[in-house]
Amino acid sequence: MRSQMQKAINDVIFGTDTPAGKRFDLFLIYAILASVLVVILDTVMSLHDSYHRLFFLLEWFFTAIFTIEYALRIYSSPLRWQYIRSFYGIVDFVSILPSYLSLFFVGSSYLVVVRLLRVLRIFRVLKLVRYLNEANVLMRSMRQARRKILLFFCVVLVLTTIFGSLMYVIEGRENGFTSIPKSIYWAVITITTVGYGDITPQSALGQTLAAIMMLIGYSIIAVPTGIITAELAVEINRQREIRECKYCHAISHDADAVYCRKCGKKLPEQDDEAES
Amino acid sequence: MRSQMQKAINDVIFGTDTPAGKRFDLFLIYAILASVLVVILDTVMSLHDSYHRLFFLLEWFFTAIFTIEYALRIYSSPLRWQYIRSFYGIVDFVSILPSYLSLFFVGSSYLVVVRLLRVLRIFRVLKLVRYLNEANVLMRSMRQARRKILLFFCVVLVLTTIFGSLMYVIEGRENGFTSIPKSIYWAVITITTVGYGDITPQSALGQTLAAIMMLIGYSIIAVPTGIITAELAVEINRQREIRECKYCHAISHDADAVYCRKCGKKLPEQDDEAES
Amino acid sequence: MRSQMQKAINDVIFGTDTPAGKRFDLFLIYAILASVLVVILDTVMSLHDSYHRLFFLLEWFFTAIFTIEYALRIYSSPLRWQYIRSFYGIVDFVSILPSYLSLFFVGSSYLVVVRLLRVLRIFRVLKLVRYLNEANVLMRSMRQARRKILLFFCVVLVLTTIFGSLMYVIEGRENGFTSIPKSIYWAVITITTVGYGDITPQSALGQTLAAIMMLIGYSIIAVPTGIITAELAVEINRQREIRECKYCHAISHDADAVYCRKCGKKLPEQDDEAES
Amino acid sequence: MRSQMQKAINDVIFGTDTPAGKRFDLFLIYAILASVLVVILDTVMSLHDSYHRLFFLLEWFFTAIFTIEYALRIYSSPLRWQYIRSFYGIVDFVSILPSYLSLFFVGSSYLVVVRLLRVLRIFRVLKLVRYLNEANVLMRSMRQARRKILLFFCVVLVLTTIFGSLMYVIEGRENGFTSIPKSIYWAVITITTVGYGDITPQSALGQTLAAIMMLIGYSIIAVPTGIITAELAVEINRQREIRECKYCHAISHDADAVYCRKCGKKLPEQDDEAES
């Protein structure tokens, strides 16, 4: 049986409806952003030299807070293992890990930026229903598109490997294509149109092949865009059809419409479609 | 009570229907473009050396004109404070500010290019109704898409921060990733496919991570495109449905159609849907 | 009154239906491609050294052919001035001009590559109806989208001018931003995600501004894509609706469908919708 | 008449239904991936120095396996010539060729990465029906779009040739534009927004022209995206319409819907639409 205290803590930490719960969540978000900022600023040489001591203290201060919070979450959770193994449970744990690891491995403390993932809670916390709705539209389109995107990535991988190897044979070590993995790295840079220019073909044949690759990359960049756009269009249209007037049963209202476009009566409010 | 003079000035400066008002607006647009051109040309060394005196005089000449114009606008406006705090009121003020600031701060005079924002009035002035219509379609789509775009930017920011920090740990100071802010700058360059090449990963692990990032960036560049396209398609279709034949009530006419596609009678002209 | 000879020449040169006219057009296309190839290869140093004499002779040989052809076109055309001032008439003239200009101005001979524009005739000549159809779909979408694209370019121009000037003030001459025009050039490179890296911001503030610009560019690159996609979708759907079965009057057939999808009877062939 | 043995081998090698056939196909896929990995790793200097002997033996081991497999395929195939001249027959042959060629031509062994194309069989083998369906949607959209894409490429080629020649005249040899082919290479880099930065315009006129080219490239990059998106949207909608409820004949079900959205009864499963 859960103690009274566990329940009280649970209400504050996990609750999003009570004023105490809301205030706690807001405080947490500011603490997360502040702790990430501290780590980022500590890597800037000029600031590091002047304020390293302060940054060091602040980082351990935030780590202490998040450690206590994590312990309280485990303590107060009615379904402990379920929380620990949930997405947010793992993120919470990984967020405090780098600070402790930095005692043994230099450099690992910078990985506390994964704390940023915790901010994703902001949407759940602040009941930003509209944003959740939009996020859902995006997520559902992505889910519909995932197989096509995966297929597309397989094609890109095969293409970059074949083109990369060809360039390795054509250009060779002396022109910067020192190995096939490096040539594949170049092929990815070229096909995604990033184009650093740290490795570039020097021979006429290599430049011709590179130009062909760019034109191919130029067309296949259109494929993921096409996939996502087409799925988004379906999803947005469905979203419009979902909003039905209770009086005249007209559908196809915009996401931000308040009155029915046929009979002018008030539309039902959009439900809280948050993912639980 | 407003004097006769105030009313007369107001008609010329704010009016867009009278010949005098139109001529004034056109003169203003040319003056704005000329003043911006003068500032831009003055920064070109070879021209600066030969014509600096001329450019200097011209700039103060235009600044004088715009200052007088701004004063007249305030003087003649029936709702003074409303004008001063309106979007165009602020732009008008900011457009003359840099010239005066340049007396105290060297270099600030170049900021007079914000005057270009005043040219946006051209659309209102010249009653370019069709363009206004198109602009409205674009604006409304943008407004519908703004929350999804904002969500998308949050995701991009979190991604670039996490990837930037990872690269800082992997590549380190000696390979150009001198701080996490600089690594985030690199991550933005990479994920947007700009790819300057001023900072590039040198280690095998760093290059692998960069390649993965490019491929991710390659797919998520599709998301804002998809969002805007889907919203634009909805908006363009709606625009077509709005044009209804008065005789047979057929809809779905193209924006530039003149006759009804069903009964061949003349369609009503597109109304002046300008934003007031 | 036109002589018999004029009519005969006209049939061969302008005609596309007679075997002689077709053979002449095909010969012309090969001559154009060959003449452009000659000019291009002549600029490659190693080939220039060995074959310059040959290239020189070939170029004047092709120029002579095209000059005679142009003269014959004028001579045989029933509406001389109309031909001379038409799009293809001007292209025909401009195609032979650079060779003669090269007698006076060194370097101008390379401009004969504008002859390539003459190859656009290939579509008309070879009666590539399907391609003409597709080209028409593309052209009509472009025409529908032109005002939105123009608006978009105005916004991009204003943005690049303002951002370029800001960077000129922030980075200054010592970091490569030697004048506002050059800074605008950098802004265009950045906002279009080309990213040469010949000019890059060095200061922290400049890099932050550049990163913001990239993210803005990243979203607004979506706008022209969205516009063209939305217009193309409308046009492709209309194209499908145009193909109507003569027997059951079903519409919405694919562009390459041969049989009606409802009653299975043969569909009417796509008409020769060439632009006249 | 085919021997019993031929039939047995055929069942294992070409069969995808029997357990033996499936196991063989899976083994083959792992062998292909392993052999490609060996070739790739052998080009990395540090690994080459330590393990070259091992890599060499492994490569010939895999080549031996694939050679035997190819021989068995020819031996057991009922329609020998049809197999040899089929797409997969040619890929199978080309996959073993580079290893033997490497005995005569140094460097050709790296071309065994074309073996990756054999992995495309994975989709047929593993009966990944859903993926096949998605691939079909992509393929059909591509086929619908191929003529428009081809047209688009012609326009891009003409544009890059003309712009490249212009830049050759303007910038000249001393600024890196050493020949028209190289200038065309630069034009492709610029118009596809890759932007290596290995060749960049230095003169004011050249930079202005380059900026104009980028803005043009920026808009026409939208064209293939628009084409593919529009065709994909048509295809995805058709795919949804194909799924019809056997009970109430409602259509427009999502690709992953299991129950009818109107009457709630189970939908027919998606058929194995694999390309034979």
mmCIF file of N, CA and C in Angstrom, chain A residues 86-144:
data_model
loop_
_atom_site.group_PDB
_atom_site.id
_atom_site.type_symbol
_atom_site.label_atom_id
_atom_site.label_comp_id
_atom_site.label_asym_id
_atom_site.label_seq_id
_atom_site.Cartn_x
_atom_site.Cartn_y
_atom_site.Cartn_z
ATOM 1 N N SER A 86 10.101 3.360 -18.979
ATOM 2 C CA SER A 86 9.385 4.179 -19.967
ATOM 3 C C SER A 86 10.368 5.125 -20.664
ATOM 4 N N PHE A 87 9.951 5.727 -21.789
ATOM 5 C CA PHE A 87 10.807 6.650 -22.527
ATOM 6 C C PHE A 87 11.314 7.775 -21.633
ATOM 7 N N TYR A 88 10.384 8.426 -20.908
ATOM 8 C CA TYR A 88 10.797 9.550 -20.068
ATOM 9 C C TYR A 88 11.630 9.082 -18.879
ATOM 10 N N GLY A 89 11.375 7.865 -18.376
ATOM 11 C CA GLY A 89 12.172 7.325 -17.283
ATOM 12 C C GLY A 89 13.614 7.178 -17.699
ATOM 13 N N ILE A 90 13.828 6.665 -18.917
ATOM 14 C CA ILE A 90 15.198 6.474 -19.413
ATOM 15 C C ILE A 90 15.865 7.828 -19.660
ATOM 16 N N VAL A 91 15.100 8.763 -20.258
ATOM 17 C CA VAL A 91 15.654 10.095 -20.501
ATOM 18 C C VAL A 91 16.057 10.749 -19.173
ATOM 19 N N ASP A 92 15.211 10.605 -18.153
ATOM 20 C CA ASP A 92 15.522 11.195 -16.847
ATOM 21 C C ASP A 92 16.823 10.639 -16.299
ATOM 22 N N PHE A 93 17.013 9.317 -16.460
ATOM 23 C CA PHE A 93 18.230 8.674 -15.945
ATOM 24 C C PHE A 93 19.455 9.117 -16.750
ATOM 25 N N VAL A 94 19.324 9.094 -18.065
ATOM 26 C CA VAL A 94 20.452 9.452 -18.937
ATOM 27 C C VAL A 94 20.850 10.925 -18.733
ATOM 28 N N SER A 95 19.892 11.744 -18.283
ATOM 29 C CA SER A 95 20.167 13.171 -18.100
ATOM 30 C C SER A 95 21.118 13.445 -16.951
ATOM 31 N N ILE A 96 21.152 12.557 -15.952
ATOM 32 C CA ILE A 96 22.038 12.807 -14.807
ATOM 33 C C ILE A 96 23.319 11.996 -14.911
ATOM 34 N N LEU A 97 23.294 10.974 -15.737
ATOM 35 C CA LEU A 97 24.446 10.081 -15.868
ATOM 36 C C LEU A 97 25.754 10.804 -16.250
ATOM 37 N N PRO A 98 25.747 11.657 -17.313
ATOM 38 C CA PRO A 98 27.029 12.216 -17.773
ATOM 39 C C PRO A 98 27.808 12.943 -16.687
ATOM 40 N N SER A 99 27.100 13.627 -15.771
ATOM 41 C CA SER A 99 27.796 14.371 -14.723
ATOM 42 C C SER A 99 28.602 13.415 -13.854
ATOM 43 N N TYR A 100 27.992 12.290 -13.495
ATOM 44 C CA TYR A 100 28.707 11.332 -12.647
ATOM 45 C C TYR A 100 29.818 10.652 -13.429
ATOM 46 N N LEU A 101 29.545 10.353 -14.713
ATOM 47 C CA LEU A 101 30.570 9.714 -15.542
ATOM 48 C C LEU A 101 31.790 10.617 -15.703
ATOM 49 N N SER A 102 31.557 11.952 -15.652
ATOM 50 C CA SER A 102 32.664 12.891 -15.886
ATOM 51 C C SER A 102 33.709 12.777 -14.773
ATOM 52 N N LEU A 103 33.342 12.150 -13.628
ATOM 53 C CA LEU A 103 34.327 11.924 -12.574
ATOM 54 C C LEU A 103 35.381 10.932 -13.040
ATOM 55 N N PHE A 104 34.951 10.026 -13.960
ATOM 56 C CA PHE A 104 35.878 8.987 -14.427
ATOM 57 C C PHE A 104 36.397 9.265 -15.839
ATOM 58 N N PHE A 105 35.508 9.755 -16.725
ATOM 59 C CA PHE A 105 35.912 10.009 -18.108
ATOM 60 C C PHE A 105 35.849 11.509 -18.393
ATOM 61 N N VAL A 106 36.971 12.100 -18.704
ATOM 62 C CA VAL A 106 36.986 13.527 -19.025
ATOM 63 C C VAL A 106 36.163 13.753 -20.296
ATOM 64 N N GLY A 107 35.384 14.783 -20.317
ATOM 65 C CA GLY A 107 34.666 15.137 -21.537
ATOM 66 C C GLY A 107 33.225 14.667 -21.553
ATOM 67 N N SER A 108 32.920 13.646 -20.782
ATOM 68 C CA SER A 108 31.570 13.102 -20.854
ATOM 69 C C SER A 108 30.534 14.067 -20.294
ATOM 70 N N SER A 109 30.988 15.051 -19.471
ATOM 71 C CA SER A 109 30.017 15.956 -18.854
ATOM 72 C C SER A 109 29.246 16.759 -19.900
ATOM 73 N N TYR A 110 29.837 16.929 -21.112
ATOM 74 C CA TYR A 110 29.169 17.739 -22.131
ATOM 75 C C TYR A 110 27.903 17.067 -22.653
ATOM 76 N N LEU A 111 27.825 15.753 -22.361
ATOM 77 C CA LEU A 111 26.668 15.017 -22.886
ATOM 78 C C LEU A 111 25.400 15.305 -22.098
ATOM 79 N N VAL A 112 25.481 16.141 -21.060
ATOM 80 C CA VAL A 112 24.266 16.467 -20.311
ATOM 81 C C VAL A 112 23.271 17.218 -21.183
ATOM 82 N N VAL A 113 23.693 17.622 -22.398
ATOM 83 C CA VAL A 113 22.736 18.315 -23.252
ATOM 84 C C VAL A 113 21.550 17.422 -23.615
ATOM 85 N N VAL A 114 21.684 16.099 -23.384
ATOM 86 C CA VAL A 114 20.520 15.240 -23.646
ATOM 87 C C VAL A 114 19.366 15.629 -22.736
ATOM 88 N N ARG A 115 19.684 16.394 -21.678
ATOM 89 C CA ARG A 115 18.602 16.899 -20.810
ATOM 90 C C ARG A 115 17.544 17.642 -21.614
ATOM 91 N N LEU A 116 17.971 18.181 -22.756
ATOM 92 C CA LEU A 116 17.031 18.942 -23.589
ATOM 93 C C LEU A 116 15.815 18.107 -23.960
ATOM 94 N N LEU A 117 16.042 16.797 -24.100
ATOM 95 C CA LEU A 117 14.919 15.921 -24.471
ATOM 96 C C LEU A 117 13.808 15.981 -23.428
ATOM 97 N N ARG A 118 14.212 16.296 -22.182
ATOM 98 C CA ARG A 118 13.199 16.368 -21.129
ATOM 99 C C ARG A 118 12.232 17.524 -21.366
ATOM 100 N N VAL A 119 12.707 18.535 -22.088
ATOM 101 C CA VAL A 119 11.868 19.709 -22.324
ATOM 102 C C VAL A 119 10.673 19.359 -23.205
ATOM 103 N N LEU A 120 10.793 18.236 -23.929
ATOM 104 C CA LEU A 120 9.660 17.821 -24.761
ATOM 105 C C LEU A 120 8.400 17.688 -23.905
ATOM 106 N N ARG A 121 8.644 17.467 -22.578
ATOM 107 C CA ARG A 121 7.495 17.391 -21.675
ATOM 108 C C ARG A 121 6.700 18.691 -21.649
ATOM 109 N N ILE A 122 7.374 19.771 -21.988
ATOM 110 C CA ILE A 122 6.716 21.072 -21.908
ATOM 111 C C ILE A 122 5.344 21.036 -22.570
ATOM 112 N N PHE A 123 5.243 20.309 -23.671
ATOM 113 C CA PHE A 123 3.987 20.274 -24.405
ATOM 114 C C PHE A 123 2.907 19.589 -23.587
ATOM 115 N N ARG A 124 3.320 18.518 -22.857
ATOM 116 C CA ARG A 124 2.342 17.803 -22.054
ATOM 117 C C ARG A 124 1.947 18.653 -20.855
ATOM 118 N N VAL A 125 2.986 19.274 -20.285
ATOM 119 C CA VAL A 125 2.789 20.019 -19.055
ATOM 120 C C VAL A 125 1.859 21.201 -19.262
ATOM 121 N N LEU A 126 2.167 22.009 -20.248
ATOM 122 C CA LEU A 126 1.448 23.275 -20.392
ATOM 123 C C LEU A 126 0.116 23.093 -21.119
ATOM 124 N N LYS A 127 -0.263 21.858 -21.330
ATOM 125 C CA LYS A 127 -1.534 21.573 -21.982
ATOM 126 C C LYS A 127 -1.679 22.409 -23.250
ATOM 127 N N LEU A 128 -0.610 22.420 -24.026
ATOM 128 C CA LEU A 128 -0.642 23.169 -25.280
ATOM 129 C C LEU A 128 -1.375 22.316 -26.298
ATOM 130 N N VAL A 129 -2.693 22.258 -26.103
ATOM 131 C CA VAL A 129 -3.496 21.305 -26.864
ATOM 132 C C VAL A 129 -3.334 21.514 -28.362
ATOM 133 N N ARG A 130 -3.424 22.761 -28.785
ATOM 134 C CA ARG A 130 -3.317 23.030 -30.217
ATOM 135 C C ARG A 130 -2.004 22.484 -30.775
ATOM 136 N N TYR A 131 -0.910 22.755 -30.019
ATOM 137 C CA TYR A 131 0.386 22.286 -30.490
ATOM 138 C C TYR A 131 0.430 20.767 -30.535
ATOM 139 N N LEU A 132 -0.209 20.142 -29.508
ATOM 140 C CA LEU A 132 -0.248 18.684 -29.494
ATOM 141 C C LEU A 132 -0.955 18.175 -30.730
ATOM 142 N N ASN A 133 -2.057 18.845 -31.064
ATOM 143 C CA ASN A 133 -2.808 18.490 -32.251
ATOM 144 C C ASN A 133 -1.941 18.542 -33.499
ATOM 145 N N GLU A 134 -1.209 19.645 -33.641
ATOM 146 C CA GLU A 134 -0.340 19.817 -34.807
ATOM 147 C C GLU A 134 0.753 18.751 -34.788
ATOM 148 N N ALA A 135 1.316 18.517 -33.584
ATOM 149 C CA ALA A 135 2.367 17.508 -33.470
ATOM 150 C C ALA A 135 1.811 16.153 -33.882
ATOM 151 N N ASN A 136 0.564 15.876 -33.489
ATOM 152 C CA ASN A 136 -0.048 14.601 -33.865
ATOM 153 C C ASN A 136 -0.171 14.458 -35.370
ATOM 154 N N VAL A 137 -0.596 15.548 -36.044
ATOM 155 C CA VAL A 137 -0.702 15.515 -37.501
ATOM 156 C C VAL A 137 0.651 15.174 -38.108
ATOM 157 N N LEU A 138 1.700 15.868 -37.614
ATOM 158 C CA LEU A 138 3.044 15.606 -38.124
ATOM 159 C C LEU A 138 3.455 14.165 -37.863
ATOM 160 N N MET A 139 3.212 13.698 -36.615
ATOM 161 C CA MET A 139 3.626 12.346 -36.244
ATOM 162 C C MET A 139 2.914 11.293 -37.088
ATOM 163 N N ARG A 140 1.603 11.490 -37.275
ATOM 164 C CA ARG A 140 0.852 10.482 -38.021
ATOM 165 C C ARG A 140 1.309 10.423 -39.479
ATOM 166 N N SER A 141 1.593 11.615 -40.062
ATOM 167 C CA SER A 141 2.092 11.633 -41.442
ATOM 168 C C SER A 141 3.420 10.898 -41.521
ATOM 169 N N MET A 142 4.289 11.155 -40.512
ATOM 170 C CA MET A 142 5.596 10.510 -40.487
ATOM 171 C C MET A 142 5.433 9.000 -40.410
ATOM 172 N N ARG A 143 4.494 8.559 -39.552
ATOM 173 C CA ARG A 143 4.286 7.124 -39.387
ATOM 174 C C ARG A 143 3.807 6.509 -40.702
ATOM 175 N N GLN A 144 2.904 7.217 -41.393
ATOM 176 C CA GLN A 144 2.430 6.721 -42.684
ATOM 177 C C GLN A 144 3.571 6.663 -43.694
#
